[in-house]
Every structure is written in structure tokens, then in C-alpha cells.
mmCIF file of C-alpha atoms in Angstrom:
data_model
loop_
_atom_site.group_PDB
_atom_site.id
_atom_site.type_symbol
_atom_site.label_atom_id
_atom_site.label_comp_id
_atom_site.label_asym_id
_atom_site.label_seq_id
_atom_site.Cartn_x
_atom_site.Cartn_y
_atom_site.Cartn_z
ATOM 1 C CA MET A 18 -56.953 -45.347 -17.318
ATOM 2 C CA GLN A 19 -58.272 -48.154 -15.102
ATOM 3 C CA ILE A 20 -62.018 -48.058 -14.777
ATOM 4 C CA PHE A 21 -62.108 -49.484 -11.260
ATOM 5 C CA GLU A 22 -59.710 -46.776 -10.143
ATOM 6 C CA TYR A 23 -61.496 -43.864 -11.804
ATOM 7 C CA ASN A 24 -63.329 -42.640 -8.696
ATOM 8 C CA GLY A 25 -61.317 -44.262 -5.875
ATOM 9 C CA SER A 26 -62.839 -46.149 -2.947
ATOM 10 C CA ALA A 27 -62.108 -48.201 0.148
ATOM 11 C CA LEU A 28 -64.541 -50.558 1.881
ATOM 12 C CA VAL A 29 -64.209 -52.998 4.735
ATOM 13 C CA ALA A 30 -66.642 -55.136 6.736
ATOM 14 C CA MET A 31 -65.764 -57.054 9.887
ATOM 15 C CA VAL A 32 -67.526 -59.572 12.096
ATOM 16 C CA GLY A 33 -67.699 -59.241 15.874
ATOM 17 C CA LYS A 34 -69.594 -60.953 18.683
ATOM 18 C CA ASN A 35 -73.255 -60.818 17.554
ATOM 19 C CA CYS A 36 -72.465 -57.627 15.668
ATOM 20 C CA PHE A 37 -70.718 -56.403 12.552
ATOM 21 C CA ALA A 38 -69.041 -53.219 11.355
ATOM 22 C CA ILE A 39 -68.936 -51.838 7.839
ATOM 23 C CA ALA A 40 -66.724 -48.888 6.973
ATOM 24 C CA SER A 41 -65.831 -46.833 3.927
ATOM 25 C CA ASP A 42 -63.736 -43.835 2.967
ATOM 26 C CA ARG A 43 -65.422 -40.549 1.939
ATOM 27 C CA ARG A 44 -63.533 -39.401 -1.145
ATOM 28 C CA LEU A 45 -65.176 -38.971 -4.533
ATOM 29 C CA GLY A 46 -62.560 -38.240 -7.163
ATOM 30 C CA VAL A 47 -62.165 -38.094 -10.907
ATOM 31 C CA GLN A 48 -58.761 -39.695 -11.346
ATOM 32 C CA LEU A 49 -56.274 -37.303 -9.752
ATOM 33 C CA GLN A 50 -58.815 -34.601 -8.863
ATOM 34 C CA THR A 51 -60.922 -34.725 -5.686
ATOM 35 C CA ILE A 52 -64.515 -33.664 -6.284
ATOM 36 C CA ALA A 53 -66.077 -34.249 -2.863
ATOM 37 C CA THR A 54 -65.090 -35.391 0.602
ATOM 38 C CA ASP A 55 -68.509 -36.471 1.845
ATOM 39 C CA PHE A 56 -69.472 -39.210 -0.578
ATOM 40 C CA GLN A 57 -71.631 -41.999 0.863
ATOM 41 C CA ARG A 58 -70.542 -45.425 -0.232
ATOM 42 C CA ILE A 59 -72.533 -47.457 2.279
ATOM 43 C CA SER A 60 -76.319 -47.639 2.106
ATOM 44 C CA LYS A 61 -78.884 -49.203 4.379
ATOM 45 C CA ILE A 62 -81.105 -51.790 2.742
ATOM 46 C CA HIS A 63 -82.979 -52.454 5.961
ATOM 47 C CA ASP A 64 -82.192 -52.094 9.677
ATOM 48 C CA ARG A 65 -80.072 -55.267 9.734
ATOM 49 C CA LEU A 66 -78.559 -55.175 6.247
ATOM 50 C CA PHE A 67 -76.025 -52.775 4.808
ATOM 51 C CA LEU A 68 -74.529 -52.613 1.337
ATOM 52 C CA GLY A 69 -71.272 -50.923 0.392
ATOM 53 C CA LEU A 70 -70.412 -50.384 -3.262
ATOM 54 C CA SER A 71 -66.854 -49.650 -4.375
ATOM 55 C CA GLY A 72 -65.627 -48.995 -7.883
ATOM 56 C CA LEU A 73 -67.154 -46.712 -10.505
ATOM 57 C CA ALA A 74 -69.493 -44.288 -8.724
ATOM 58 C CA THR A 75 -72.060 -44.056 -11.517
ATOM 59 C CA ASP A 76 -72.484 -47.846 -11.619
ATOM 60 C CA ALA A 77 -72.601 -47.946 -7.810
ATOM 61 C CA GLN A 78 -75.489 -45.440 -7.901
ATOM 62 C CA THR A 79 -77.336 -47.323 -10.662
ATOM 63 C CA LEU A 80 -76.824 -50.684 -8.972
ATOM 64 C CA TYR A 81 -77.954 -49.314 -5.611
ATOM 65 C CA GLN A 82 -81.171 -47.977 -7.161
ATOM 66 C CA ARG A 83 -81.895 -51.336 -8.820
ATOM 67 C CA LEU A 84 -81.237 -53.263 -5.601
ATOM 68 C CA VAL A 85 -83.391 -50.996 -3.438
ATOM 69 C CA PHE A 86 -86.166 -51.425 -6.015
ATOM 70 C CA ARG A 87 -85.863 -55.222 -5.893
ATOM 71 C CA HIS A 88 -85.787 -55.237 -2.104
ATOM 72 C CA LYS A 89 -88.883 -53.027 -1.825
ATOM 73 C CA LEU A 90 -90.696 -55.351 -4.225
ATOM 74 C CA TYR A 91 -89.598 -58.322 -2.114
ATOM 75 C CA GLN A 92 -90.892 -56.577 1.008
ATOM 76 C CA LEU A 93 -94.271 -56.002 -0.626
ATOM 77 C CA ARG A 94 -94.595 -59.595 -1.752
ATOM 78 C CA GLU A 95 -93.079 -61.444 1.211
ATOM 79 C CA GLU A 96 -94.129 -58.941 3.901
ATOM 80 C CA ARG A 97 -90.704 -59.199 5.543
ATOM 81 C CA ASP A 98 -87.122 -58.024 5.075
ATOM 82 C CA MET A 99 -84.633 -59.994 2.996
ATOM 83 C CA LYS A 100 -82.115 -62.167 4.777
ATOM 84 C CA PRO A 101 -78.476 -61.164 4.114
ATOM 85 C CA GLU A 102 -77.705 -64.493 2.400
ATOM 86 C CA THR A 103 -80.678 -64.038 0.088
ATOM 87 C CA PHE A 104 -79.700 -60.461 -0.675
ATOM 88 C CA ALA A 105 -76.160 -61.555 -1.513
ATOM 89 C CA ASN A 106 -77.587 -64.052 -3.987
ATOM 90 C CA LEU A 107 -79.744 -61.315 -5.518
ATOM 91 C CA VAL A 108 -76.734 -58.991 -5.952
ATOM 92 C CA SER A 109 -74.726 -61.829 -7.469
ATOM 93 C CA ALA A 110 -77.508 -62.647 -9.942
ATOM 94 C CA ILE A 111 -77.987 -59.024 -10.972
ATOM 95 C CA LEU A 112 -74.248 -58.609 -11.552
ATOM 96 C CA TYR A 113 -73.982 -61.812 -13.595
ATOM 97 C CA GLU A 114 -76.897 -60.695 -15.805
ATOM 98 C CA LYS A 115 -74.444 -58.135 -17.157
ATOM 99 C CA ARG A 116 -71.671 -60.684 -17.610
ATOM 100 C CA PHE A 117 -70.540 -59.314 -21.000
ATOM 101 C CA GLY A 118 -71.030 -55.633 -20.167
ATOM 102 C CA PRO A 119 -70.643 -55.514 -16.387
ATOM 103 C CA TYR A 120 -71.262 -52.946 -13.704
ATOM 104 C CA PHE A 121 -67.798 -51.823 -12.625
ATOM 105 C CA CYS A 122 -68.503 -52.271 -8.919
ATOM 106 C CA GLN A 123 -67.400 -54.496 -6.103
ATOM 107 C CA PRO A 124 -70.117 -54.813 -3.486
ATOM 108 C CA VAL A 125 -69.563 -55.524 0.199
ATOM 109 C CA ILE A 126 -72.642 -56.888 1.951
ATOM 110 C CA ALA A 127 -72.948 -57.023 5.720
ATOM 111 C CA GLY A 128 -75.990 -58.049 7.739
ATOM 112 C CA LEU A 129 -77.413 -59.840 10.745
ATOM 113 C CA GLY A 130 -79.064 -63.103 9.774
ATOM 114 C CA ASP A 131 -81.161 -65.567 11.727
ATOM 115 C CA GLU A 132 -80.474 -65.653 15.462
ATOM 116 C CA ASP A 133 -78.525 -62.384 15.067
ATOM 117 C CA LYS A 134 -75.623 -64.190 13.453
ATOM 118 C CA PRO A 135 -73.485 -61.660 11.535
ATOM 119 C CA PHE A 136 -73.030 -62.285 7.806
ATOM 120 C CA ILE A 137 -70.498 -60.602 5.547
ATOM 121 C CA CYS A 138 -69.522 -61.193 1.974
ATOM 122 C CA THR A 139 -67.978 -59.470 -1.013
ATOM 123 C CA MET A 140 -68.047 -60.257 -4.698
ATOM 124 C CA ASP A 141 -66.258 -59.250 -7.876
ATOM 125 C CA SER A 142 -67.877 -57.200 -10.612
ATOM 126 C CA ILE A 143 -69.527 -60.233 -12.215
ATOM 127 C CA GLY A 144 -71.015 -61.649 -9.034
ATOM 128 C CA ALA A 145 -68.524 -64.245 -7.775
ATOM 129 C CA LYS A 146 -69.325 -64.407 -4.074
ATOM 130 C CA GLU A 147 -66.652 -64.542 -1.450
ATOM 131 C CA LEU A 148 -67.997 -65.446 2.000
ATOM 132 C CA ALA A 149 -65.769 -64.908 4.994
ATOM 133 C CA LYS A 150 -66.003 -65.507 8.688
ATOM 134 C CA ASP A 151 -63.787 -62.605 9.735
ATOM 135 C CA PHE A 152 -63.512 -59.663 7.320
ATOM 136 C CA VAL A 153 -63.966 -58.649 3.691
ATOM 137 C CA VAL A 154 -62.434 -55.717 1.812
ATOM 138 C CA ALA A 155 -62.927 -53.927 -1.506
ATOM 139 C CA GLY A 156 -61.752 -50.878 -3.406
ATOM 140 C CA THR A 157 -58.523 -49.274 -4.556
ATOM 141 C CA ALA A 158 -57.017 -49.687 -1.086
ATOM 142 C CA SER A 159 -57.984 -53.378 -0.858
ATOM 143 C CA GLU A 160 -54.447 -54.750 -0.703
ATOM 144 C CA SER A 161 -53.498 -52.495 2.192
ATOM 145 C CA LEU A 162 -56.815 -53.314 3.827
ATOM 146 C CA TYR A 163 -56.144 -57.063 3.621
ATOM 147 C CA GLY A 164 -52.864 -56.595 5.454
ATOM 148 C CA ALA A 165 -54.229 -54.251 8.078
ATOM 149 C CA CYS A 166 -57.299 -56.391 8.818
ATOM 150 C CA GLU A 167 -55.334 -59.658 8.952
ATOM 151 C CA SER A 168 -53.023 -58.284 11.584
ATOM 152 C CA MET A 169 -55.598 -56.354 13.649
ATOM 153 C CA PHE A 170 -58.521 -58.790 13.583
ATOM 154 C CA LYS A 171 -59.495 -60.854 16.646
ATOM 155 C CA GLU A 172 -62.393 -63.263 17.038
ATOM 156 C CA ASP A 173 -65.524 -62.224 18.967
ATOM 157 C CA MET A 174 -64.818 -58.566 19.528
ATOM 158 C CA GLU A 175 -67.421 -56.492 21.357
ATOM 159 C CA PRO A 176 -68.937 -53.544 19.404
ATOM 160 C CA GLU A 177 -66.692 -50.878 20.934
ATOM 161 C CA GLU A 178 -63.492 -52.821 20.294
ATOM 162 C CA LEU A 179 -64.723 -53.759 16.824
ATOM 163 C CA PHE A 180 -65.285 -50.077 16.024
ATOM 164 C CA GLU A 181 -61.725 -49.238 17.090
ATOM 165 C CA THR A 182 -60.241 -52.097 15.071
ATOM 166 C CA VAL A 183 -62.186 -51.327 11.894
ATOM 167 C CA SER A 184 -61.400 -47.607 12.164
ATOM 168 C CA GLN A 185 -57.664 -48.169 12.629
ATOM 169 C CA ALA A 186 -57.555 -50.695 9.785
ATOM 170 C CA LEU A 187 -59.417 -48.338 7.434
ATOM 171 C CA LEU A 188 -57.457 -45.195 8.250
ATOM 172 C CA SER A 189 -54.039 -46.829 8.078
ATOM 173 C CA SER A 190 -54.876 -48.473 4.736
ATOM 174 C CA VAL A 191 -56.306 -45.404 2.997
ATOM 175 C CA ASP A 192 -53.276 -43.400 4.070
ATOM 176 C CA ARG A 193 -51.253 -45.583 1.709
ATOM 177 C CA ASP A 194 -53.660 -45.040 -1.196
ATOM 178 C CA CYS A 195 -53.850 -41.688 -2.912
ATOM 179 C CA LEU A 196 -57.272 -42.385 -4.457
ATOM 180 C CA SER A 197 -59.149 -43.044 -1.228
ATOM 181 C CA GLY A 198 -59.359 -41.365 2.149
ATOM 182 C CA TRP A 199 -60.532 -37.928 3.309
ATOM 183 C CA GLY A 200 -62.026 -39.431 6.442
ATOM 184 C CA GLY A 201 -64.133 -42.481 7.109
ATOM 185 C CA HIS A 202 -67.700 -43.593 7.653
ATOM 186 C CA VAL A 203 -68.212 -46.459 10.109
ATOM 187 C CA TYR A 204 -71.462 -48.278 10.901
ATOM 188 C CA VAL A 205 -71.455 -50.673 13.861
ATOM 189 C CA VAL A 206 -74.609 -52.781 13.903
ATOM 190 C CA THR A 207 -75.829 -54.844 16.847
ATOM 191 C CA PRO A 208 -79.242 -56.567 17.175
ATOM 192 C CA THR A 209 -80.553 -53.545 19.103
ATOM 193 C CA GLU A 210 -78.987 -50.506 17.476
ATOM 194 C CA VAL A 211 -77.029 -49.051 14.588
ATOM 195 C CA LYS A 212 -74.243 -46.622 15.434
ATOM 196 C CA GLU A 213 -72.997 -44.405 12.632
ATOM 197 C CA ARG A 214 -69.743 -42.571 13.187
ATOM 198 C CA ILE A 215 -67.590 -40.323 11.031
ATOM 199 C CA LEU A 216 -63.828 -40.577 11.321
ATOM 200 C CA LYS A 217 -61.426 -37.744 10.803
ATOM 201 C CA GLY A 218 -58.176 -39.007 9.339
ATOM 202 C CA ARG A 219 -55.474 -37.460 7.183
ATOM 203 C CA MET A 220 -57.410 -35.092 4.937
ATOM 204 C CA ASP A 221 -55.406 -35.706 1.849
ATOM 205 C CA MET B 27 -61.311 -25.902 -23.004
ATOM 206 C CA GLU B 28 -64.682 -25.197 -21.500
ATOM 207 C CA CYS B 29 -64.784 -23.808 -17.989
ATOM 208 C CA VAL B 30 -67.840 -24.225 -15.819
ATOM 209 C CA PHE B 31 -67.997 -23.688 -12.072
ATOM 210 C CA GLY B 32 -70.514 -22.832 -9.385
ATOM 211 C CA LEU B 33 -71.127 -22.461 -5.674
ATOM 212 C CA VAL B 34 -73.922 -22.234 -3.119
ATOM 213 C CA GLY B 35 -74.321 -19.078 -1.034
ATOM 214 C CA ASN B 36 -76.603 -17.837 1.701
ATOM 215 C CA ASP B 37 -79.852 -18.440 -0.078
ATOM 216 C CA PHE B 38 -78.813 -18.456 -3.644
ATOM 217 C CA ALA B 39 -76.670 -20.521 -5.951
ATOM 218 C CA VAL B 40 -74.429 -19.076 -8.638
ATOM 219 C CA VAL B 41 -73.060 -20.787 -11.743
ATOM 220 C CA VAL B 42 -70.498 -19.423 -14.192
ATOM 221 C CA ALA B 43 -69.604 -20.670 -17.638
ATOM 222 C CA ASP B 44 -67.245 -19.516 -20.336
ATOM 223 C CA THR B 45 -68.869 -18.387 -23.581
ATOM 224 C CA SER B 46 -66.556 -19.554 -26.354
ATOM 225 C CA ALA B 47 -67.793 -21.929 -29.003
ATOM 226 C CA VAL B 48 -64.632 -23.571 -30.262
ATOM 227 C CA HIS B 49 -63.993 -26.000 -33.120
ATOM 228 C CA SER B 50 -60.390 -27.268 -33.097
ATOM 229 C CA ILE B 51 -58.280 -24.082 -33.389
ATOM 230 C CA LEU B 52 -61.111 -21.842 -34.509
ATOM 231 C CA VAL B 53 -63.309 -19.800 -32.174
ATOM 232 C CA HIS B 54 -66.710 -19.740 -33.864
ATOM 233 C CA LYS B 55 -68.212 -17.279 -31.437
ATOM 234 C CA SER B 56 -67.409 -15.883 -28.028
ATOM 235 C CA ASN B 57 -70.889 -15.151 -26.746
ATOM 236 C CA GLU B 58 -72.377 -18.640 -26.595
ATOM 237 C CA ASP B 59 -74.630 -19.002 -23.550
ATOM 238 C CA LYS B 60 -73.937 -22.362 -21.944
ATOM 239 C CA ILE B 61 -76.166 -21.874 -18.912
ATOM 240 C CA MET B 62 -79.742 -22.820 -19.674
ATOM 241 C CA ILE B 63 -82.649 -21.677 -17.540
ATOM 242 C CA LEU B 64 -84.329 -24.993 -16.848
ATOM 243 C CA ASP B 65 -87.419 -23.547 -15.218
ATOM 244 C CA SER B 66 -88.241 -20.582 -13.025
ATOM 245 C CA HIS B 67 -85.910 -21.680 -10.210
ATOM 246 C CA LYS B 68 -83.306 -23.906 -11.840
ATOM 247 C CA LEU B 69 -80.191 -23.384 -13.896
ATOM 248 C CA ILE B 70 -78.242 -25.969 -15.836
ATOM 249 C CA ALA B 71 -74.641 -25.118 -16.725
ATOM 250 C CA ALA B 72 -73.305 -27.647 -19.185
ATOM 251 C CA SER B 73 -69.931 -28.277 -20.773
ATOM 252 C CA GLY B 74 -68.836 -30.834 -23.312
ATOM 253 C CA GLU B 75 -69.522 -31.732 -26.889
ATOM 254 C CA PRO B 76 -71.533 -28.851 -28.366
ATOM 255 C CA GLY B 77 -74.190 -30.948 -30.127
ATOM 256 C CA ASP B 78 -74.768 -33.176 -27.115
ATOM 257 C CA ARG B 79 -74.758 -30.182 -24.767
ATOM 258 C CA VAL B 80 -77.571 -28.369 -26.549
ATOM 259 C CA GLN B 81 -79.625 -31.473 -27.397
ATOM 260 C CA PHE B 82 -79.384 -33.014 -23.960
ATOM 261 C CA THR B 83 -80.073 -29.868 -21.942
ATOM 262 C CA GLU B 84 -83.042 -28.982 -24.155
ATOM 263 C CA TYR B 85 -84.359 -32.524 -23.706
ATOM 264 C CA ILE B 86 -84.109 -32.152 -19.930
ATOM 265 C CA GLN B 87 -85.700 -28.686 -20.048
ATOM 266 C CA LYS B 88 -88.691 -29.930 -22.058
ATOM 267 C CA ASN B 89 -89.202 -32.955 -19.836
ATOM 268 C CA VAL B 90 -89.083 -30.796 -16.714
ATOM 269 C CA ALA B 91 -91.718 -28.542 -18.296
ATOM 270 C CA LEU B 92 -93.827 -31.599 -19.211
ATOM 271 C CA TYR B 93 -93.797 -32.773 -15.597
ATOM 272 C CA GLN B 94 -95.064 -29.382 -14.507
ATOM 273 C CA PHE B 95 -97.842 -29.442 -17.090
ATOM 274 C CA ARG B 96 -98.908 -32.960 -16.217
ATOM 275 C CA ASN B 97 -98.734 -32.672 -12.436
ATOM 276 C CA GLY B 98 -99.387 -29.014 -11.795
ATOM 277 C CA ILE B 99 -96.331 -28.581 -9.587
ATOM 278 C CA PRO B 100 -92.687 -28.093 -10.534
ATOM 279 C CA LEU B 101 -89.993 -30.662 -9.854
ATOM 280 C CA THR B 102 -87.642 -30.062 -6.926
ATOM 281 C CA THR B 103 -83.975 -29.500 -7.733
ATOM 282 C CA ALA B 104 -83.072 -32.922 -6.338
ATOM 283 C CA ALA B 105 -85.721 -34.576 -8.481
ATOM 284 C CA ALA B 106 -84.538 -32.760 -11.609
ATOM 285 C CA ALA B 107 -80.938 -33.742 -10.844
ATOM 286 C CA ASN B 108 -81.885 -37.379 -10.367
ATOM 287 C CA PHE B 109 -83.925 -37.336 -13.567
ATOM 288 C CA THR B 110 -80.937 -35.894 -15.454
ATOM 289 C CA ARG B 111 -78.644 -38.539 -13.972
ATOM 290 C CA GLY B 112 -81.104 -41.268 -14.950
ATOM 291 C CA GLU B 113 -81.175 -40.119 -18.565
ATOM 292 C CA LEU B 114 -77.371 -39.965 -18.713
ATOM 293 C CA ALA B 115 -77.064 -43.388 -17.062
ATOM 294 C CA THR B 116 -79.555 -45.021 -19.442
ATOM 295 C CA ALA B 117 -77.748 -43.604 -22.450
ATOM 296 C CA LEU B 118 -74.309 -44.441 -21.059
ATOM 297 C CA ARG B 119 -74.066 -47.977 -22.362
ATOM 298 C CA LYS B 120 -75.939 -47.336 -25.598
ATOM 299 C CA ASN B 121 -75.287 -43.883 -26.972
ATOM 300 C CA PRO B 122 -73.499 -41.792 -24.350
ATOM 301 C CA TYR B 123 -73.832 -38.042 -24.078
ATOM 302 C CA SER B 124 -70.507 -36.253 -23.497
ATOM 303 C CA VAL B 125 -71.950 -33.521 -21.300
ATOM 304 C CA ASN B 126 -70.850 -32.459 -17.822
ATOM 305 C CA ILE B 127 -73.521 -30.620 -15.856
ATOM 306 C CA LEU B 128 -73.788 -28.382 -12.827
ATOM 307 C CA LEU B 129 -77.435 -28.085 -11.871
ATOM 308 C CA ALA B 130 -78.256 -25.193 -9.525
ATOM 309 C CA GLY B 131 -81.677 -24.627 -8.070
ATOM 310 C CA TYR B 132 -83.694 -23.009 -5.309
ATOM 311 C CA ASP B 133 -86.529 -24.804 -3.491
ATOM 312 C CA LYS B 134 -88.773 -23.039 -0.993
ATOM 313 C CA GLU B 135 -88.489 -25.850 1.556
ATOM 314 C CA THR B 136 -84.809 -26.708 1.276
ATOM 315 C CA GLY B 137 -83.173 -23.544 -0.044
ATOM 316 C CA PRO B 138 -80.410 -23.399 -2.643
ATOM 317 C CA SER B 139 -78.574 -26.481 -3.888
ATOM 318 C CA LEU B 140 -75.962 -27.405 -6.457
ATOM 319 C CA TYR B 141 -75.600 -30.817 -8.092
ATOM 320 C CA TYR B 142 -72.494 -32.122 -9.827
ATOM 321 C CA ILE B 143 -73.362 -34.563 -12.635
ATOM 322 C CA ASP B 144 -70.502 -35.728 -14.783
ATOM 323 C CA TYR B 145 -70.739 -37.263 -18.244
ATOM 324 C CA ILE B 146 -70.777 -40.854 -16.946
ATOM 325 C CA ALA B 147 -73.742 -39.998 -14.704
ATOM 326 C CA THR B 148 -72.035 -39.663 -11.350
ATOM 327 C CA LEU B 149 -74.362 -37.530 -9.218
ATOM 328 C CA HIS B 150 -73.326 -35.697 -6.075
ATOM 329 C CA LYS B 151 -74.765 -32.775 -4.163
ATOM 330 C CA VAL B 152 -71.987 -30.243 -3.569
ATOM 331 C CA ASP B 153 -71.384 -26.775 -2.161
ATOM 332 C CA LYS B 154 -68.904 -25.915 -4.876
ATOM 333 C CA GLY B 155 -68.073 -27.655 -8.124
ATOM 334 C CA ALA B 156 -66.234 -27.167 -11.377
ATOM 335 C CA PHE B 157 -65.516 -28.881 -14.717
ATOM 336 C CA GLY B 158 -62.794 -28.607 -17.309
ATOM 337 C CA TYR B 159 -59.209 -27.370 -17.168
ATOM 338 C CA GLY B 160 -60.457 -24.251 -15.390
ATOM 339 C CA SER B 161 -61.463 -26.470 -12.470
ATOM 340 C CA TYR B 162 -57.816 -26.873 -11.480
ATOM 341 C CA PHE B 163 -57.786 -23.158 -10.696
ATOM 342 C CA SER B 164 -61.357 -22.449 -9.625
ATOM 343 C CA LEU B 165 -61.669 -25.414 -7.233
ATOM 344 C CA SER B 166 -58.502 -24.465 -5.366
ATOM 345 C CA LEU B 167 -59.552 -20.822 -5.101
ATOM 346 C CA MET B 168 -62.999 -21.840 -3.900
ATOM 347 C CA ASP B 169 -61.500 -24.271 -1.375
ATOM 348 C CA ARG B 170 -59.473 -21.402 0.029
ATOM 349 C CA HIS B 171 -62.074 -18.608 0.055
ATOM 350 C CA TYR B 172 -65.446 -20.353 0.239
ATOM 351 C CA HIS B 173 -67.415 -20.509 3.475
ATOM 352 C CA SER B 174 -71.028 -21.471 3.952
ATOM 353 C CA GLY B 175 -73.554 -18.632 3.950
ATOM 354 C CA MET B 176 -71.711 -16.249 1.633
ATOM 355 C CA THR B 177 -73.531 -13.115 0.518
ATOM 356 C CA VAL B 178 -74.036 -12.333 -3.159
ATOM 357 C CA GLU B 179 -71.249 -9.733 -3.049
ATOM 358 C CA GLU B 180 -68.796 -12.166 -1.460
ATOM 359 C CA ALA B 181 -69.730 -14.920 -3.906
ATOM 360 C CA ILE B 182 -69.389 -12.702 -6.980
ATOM 361 C CA ASP B 183 -66.067 -11.487 -5.620
ATOM 362 C CA LEU B 184 -64.903 -15.107 -5.401
ATOM 363 C CA VAL B 185 -66.268 -15.796 -8.889
ATOM 364 C CA ASP B 186 -64.310 -12.837 -10.232
ATOM 365 C CA LYS B 187 -61.161 -14.090 -8.520
ATOM 366 C CA CYS B 188 -61.654 -17.464 -10.244
ATOM 367 C CA ILE B 189 -62.226 -15.831 -13.634
ATOM 368 C CA MET B 190 -59.078 -13.688 -13.229
ATOM 369 C CA GLU B 191 -57.078 -16.776 -12.325
ATOM 370 C CA ILE B 192 -58.360 -18.752 -15.304
ATOM 371 C CA ARG B 193 -57.654 -15.840 -17.642
ATOM 372 C CA SER B 194 -54.122 -15.395 -16.412
ATOM 373 C CA ARG B 195 -53.019 -18.995 -15.904
ATOM 374 C CA LEU B 196 -54.812 -21.181 -18.458
ATOM 375 C CA VAL B 197 -52.963 -21.273 -21.781
ATOM 376 C CA VAL B 198 -56.120 -21.395 -23.950
ATOM 377 C CA ALA B 199 -58.133 -19.288 -21.547
ATOM 378 C CA PRO B 200 -61.608 -18.345 -22.724
ATOM 379 C CA PRO B 201 -61.933 -14.532 -22.768
ATOM 380 C CA ASN B 202 -65.600 -14.156 -21.830
ATOM 381 C CA PHE B 203 -67.812 -15.596 -19.077
ATOM 382 C CA VAL B 204 -71.472 -15.453 -18.151
ATOM 383 C CA ILE B 205 -72.676 -15.496 -14.539
ATOM 384 C CA LYS B 206 -76.179 -16.610 -13.621
ATOM 385 C CA ILE B 207 -77.802 -16.703 -10.195
ATOM 386 C CA VAL B 208 -80.815 -18.531 -8.782
ATOM 387 C CA ASP B 209 -82.483 -17.407 -5.554
ATOM 388 C CA LYS B 210 -85.964 -17.216 -4.060
ATOM 389 C CA ASP B 211 -87.000 -14.768 -6.755
ATOM 390 C CA GLY B 212 -85.982 -17.079 -9.569
ATOM 391 C CA ALA B 213 -83.220 -17.840 -12.017
ATOM 392 C CA LYS B 214 -81.696 -14.938 -13.871
ATOM 393 C CA GLU B 215 -78.632 -13.738 -15.664
ATOM 394 C CA TYR B 216 -76.449 -11.757 -13.278
ATOM 395 C CA ALA B 217 -73.629 -10.432 -15.456
ATOM 396 C CA TRP B 218 -71.231 -11.056 -18.313
ATOM 397 C CA ARG B 219 -67.501 -10.688 -17.872
ATOM 398 C CA GLU B 220 -66.201 -9.854 -21.311
ATOM 399 C CA SER B 221 -62.643 -9.064 -22.309
ATOM 400 C CA VAL B 222 -63.215 -9.598 -26.030
ATOM 401 C CA LYS B 223 -66.343 -8.336 -27.731
ATOM 402 C CA ASP B 224 -67.592 -9.851 -30.979
ATOM 403 C CA ALA B 225 -67.337 -7.386 -33.850
ATOM 404 C CA ALA B 226 -70.711 -5.898 -34.802
ATOM 405 C CA VAL B 227 -72.212 -7.415 -37.949
ATOM 406 C CA ALA B 228 -72.157 -4.949 -40.819
ATOM 407 C CA SER B 229 -75.647 -4.100 -42.012
ATOM 408 C CA ALA B 230 -76.604 -5.013 -45.551
#
């Protein structure tokens, strides 16, 4: 029994022209059994920063609660929101604290930094950051996602085209993974608005 | 193996649990009540290791009561579910409880709700949920026959279908079940479904 594959998950974040998209699947399972088809894997930290957590659902929930707590404290002290780069460092530090008893999660962080420049990164379960200029993936369907994103990605896509690309990449990848799927959740974030959309894919 | 399942209806939630207390091949008793009344409008159906089940659910029940004494108002179902998850999560990496929980409750503002909390502290709000080997049968039946806004009669009919299926198809099927309901008037025992009655104790 692999602990990262206990609940099943798929996450992807992609960069566009002054915008980003972050998408996840909706399945919550316990190994072969599906428990729910409306599980939220992506959470908003603030209007311009989103966090997706793949891996073991219980650790994702615990980690999310700790990070929201730290961000709220930061907001009280600094009287502003955290920059995405700073937040990524915070997540990395919190994960490394548990180096010899880790949280079994792989976070995907996506945000708009200074001058509305999109920022995405992922890290492993002990906080090794992986910055990318184009896309990052995580979860049980990550290998399929790498392939799909590599072939579908183009530089400087507008929000509508970015939404289509991310959706197609997500749906085609989760269809090859039995532990993730049951639809998709896509957030497309521009400097002015956040569009949340639910995808209907193969419901199996 | 222990069977616990539940669903949310029109403005009630129903949970069902088997009532066998088993130790290896021996059935100690077949009228063990595994659904605890947490407070006036909450039910906690638990399955798992017998010692942990009783200790943990009593701990939650007493803490929920303490909150009401200290603050003068009862916890909402969501708050109680999150508290339960927190306790399981804290204990997870020290001294884990092997208890799976379905927490059903009724709140005046939000109506009925059902929370799925597994033994590694994964929390999810669901319309229907189940644990144990019986879940393979009850979840499929509920997927087929459940619709939102069921009446009590329809829900109990579905519950009976699930019990019949478990009895006929599970090799070590528990003979007896208890059904409890929570609605605006409170949490109460609805019925027992017994196919084997314990022999009466001879008087001295």
C-alpha cells in the first residue's frame, strides 16, 4: 500500500499571459473505493494566491490549516498579503520541519506576484522546491500530466485559451489514472478576477 | 466486520450500525449499540477497534458537553466534526485511534448534515457514506436509489434494502442492526432490525 496513492489526486498549474490556471480532479478515494466526487483540493490563501495539495488527504487538511493560520498571522503583523515566493518558502520550511516524519503531501502553489507576474511552483513532501516557467504537476496522475502539458502548452496564452489547455490536459491525464478523476476543478486567475469552473469528464 | 452507513434526507439524517461485538471468531454480544448520542441534535456512529471506539467517542461526547457548559450554546455539527478530526489528527502520529466515524447532525440554520471521518482523520461532508465490508454493498445501493430530499419512509426503505443486501451477500454478515435518526426534534433511536435475539439471562 503506497501512502501517496491512498486517496488519489491530480493537480496541475499553468502560466499564461499575466494570468495563471490551477486545476485539480475531484475524487476522494480510499484505495480502490471512491468515497466522494466533490473533494476540494485547491484552496485560496488570498485573492492572488492559490494552494493545491495532493497526496494523503488527512495531511493535506492538516497542512492547509497550519498554512492558513501562518498566513493570517502574517497578515496581522505585516498588514498585507504574502507574496507567492514568500509563501512557497514558508510551505517548504514547514514541510522540512517534519523531515523525519513528513506530511505525505505534494503542494502546488500558484500566484500573481509583483507587477502581476504569474508564479508557480511545486515541491516534494519534504519541501524541495521546483520552480517552473510553464507548468507544474502533482499527484497520482503526474506522469500523464507531464506528457499532456508538455505537448499542449504554449507561451503567453490568454485566459480563455489557458482554461481550455489546462482542462484538456487534466481530463486526458486523469482518464489514464484509476485513482483520480470524477470531474475537474479549474481556477483561472487574472489581476482583475478569479474564474472558478467545474469540468465534467468521464465519471469513473 | 463492522458495518456502518448513513445518509441525509429531507430534513433529517439517518445512521445505521451493526450491533455485534466480535472478538476473533467469537460473538460476545449481538446488541452492542455503536451509535452514540453526542448531544441533543448529533449522532456519532463509530466502527473500529472496540476499546478505541468507546474511549474516543466518549471523549468527544464529554468535550462537546463541556463546550456547551462553558459557552452556553451547543457546537454546530461542522464544528463538532472538525473538533473530532483535530483530535484524530493530533493522535495520528503519536498514538492513533483506529476508529472510523460517521457524524450526523441537525442545525437550525443549515439543516441536516453527515460527515465522513476515517481513522486517519480525513474529513469530508457527504450525502451518503459507509464504512467496513458492508460499504461495498450499501454504497452501491445508495448510489442507485438515493436522491436529495428523501422522506423518512423512503430513507428507511433504502436502509432496509442495504441491510437485506448485507445480510444476504456478506459472508460474516452481522445479524442485527440499529437505526438512529436526527431531525429538528433531536437525535433518537428509530428502530432495531434483529434477526437473532440474545437469549434471556436466567434469573438467579
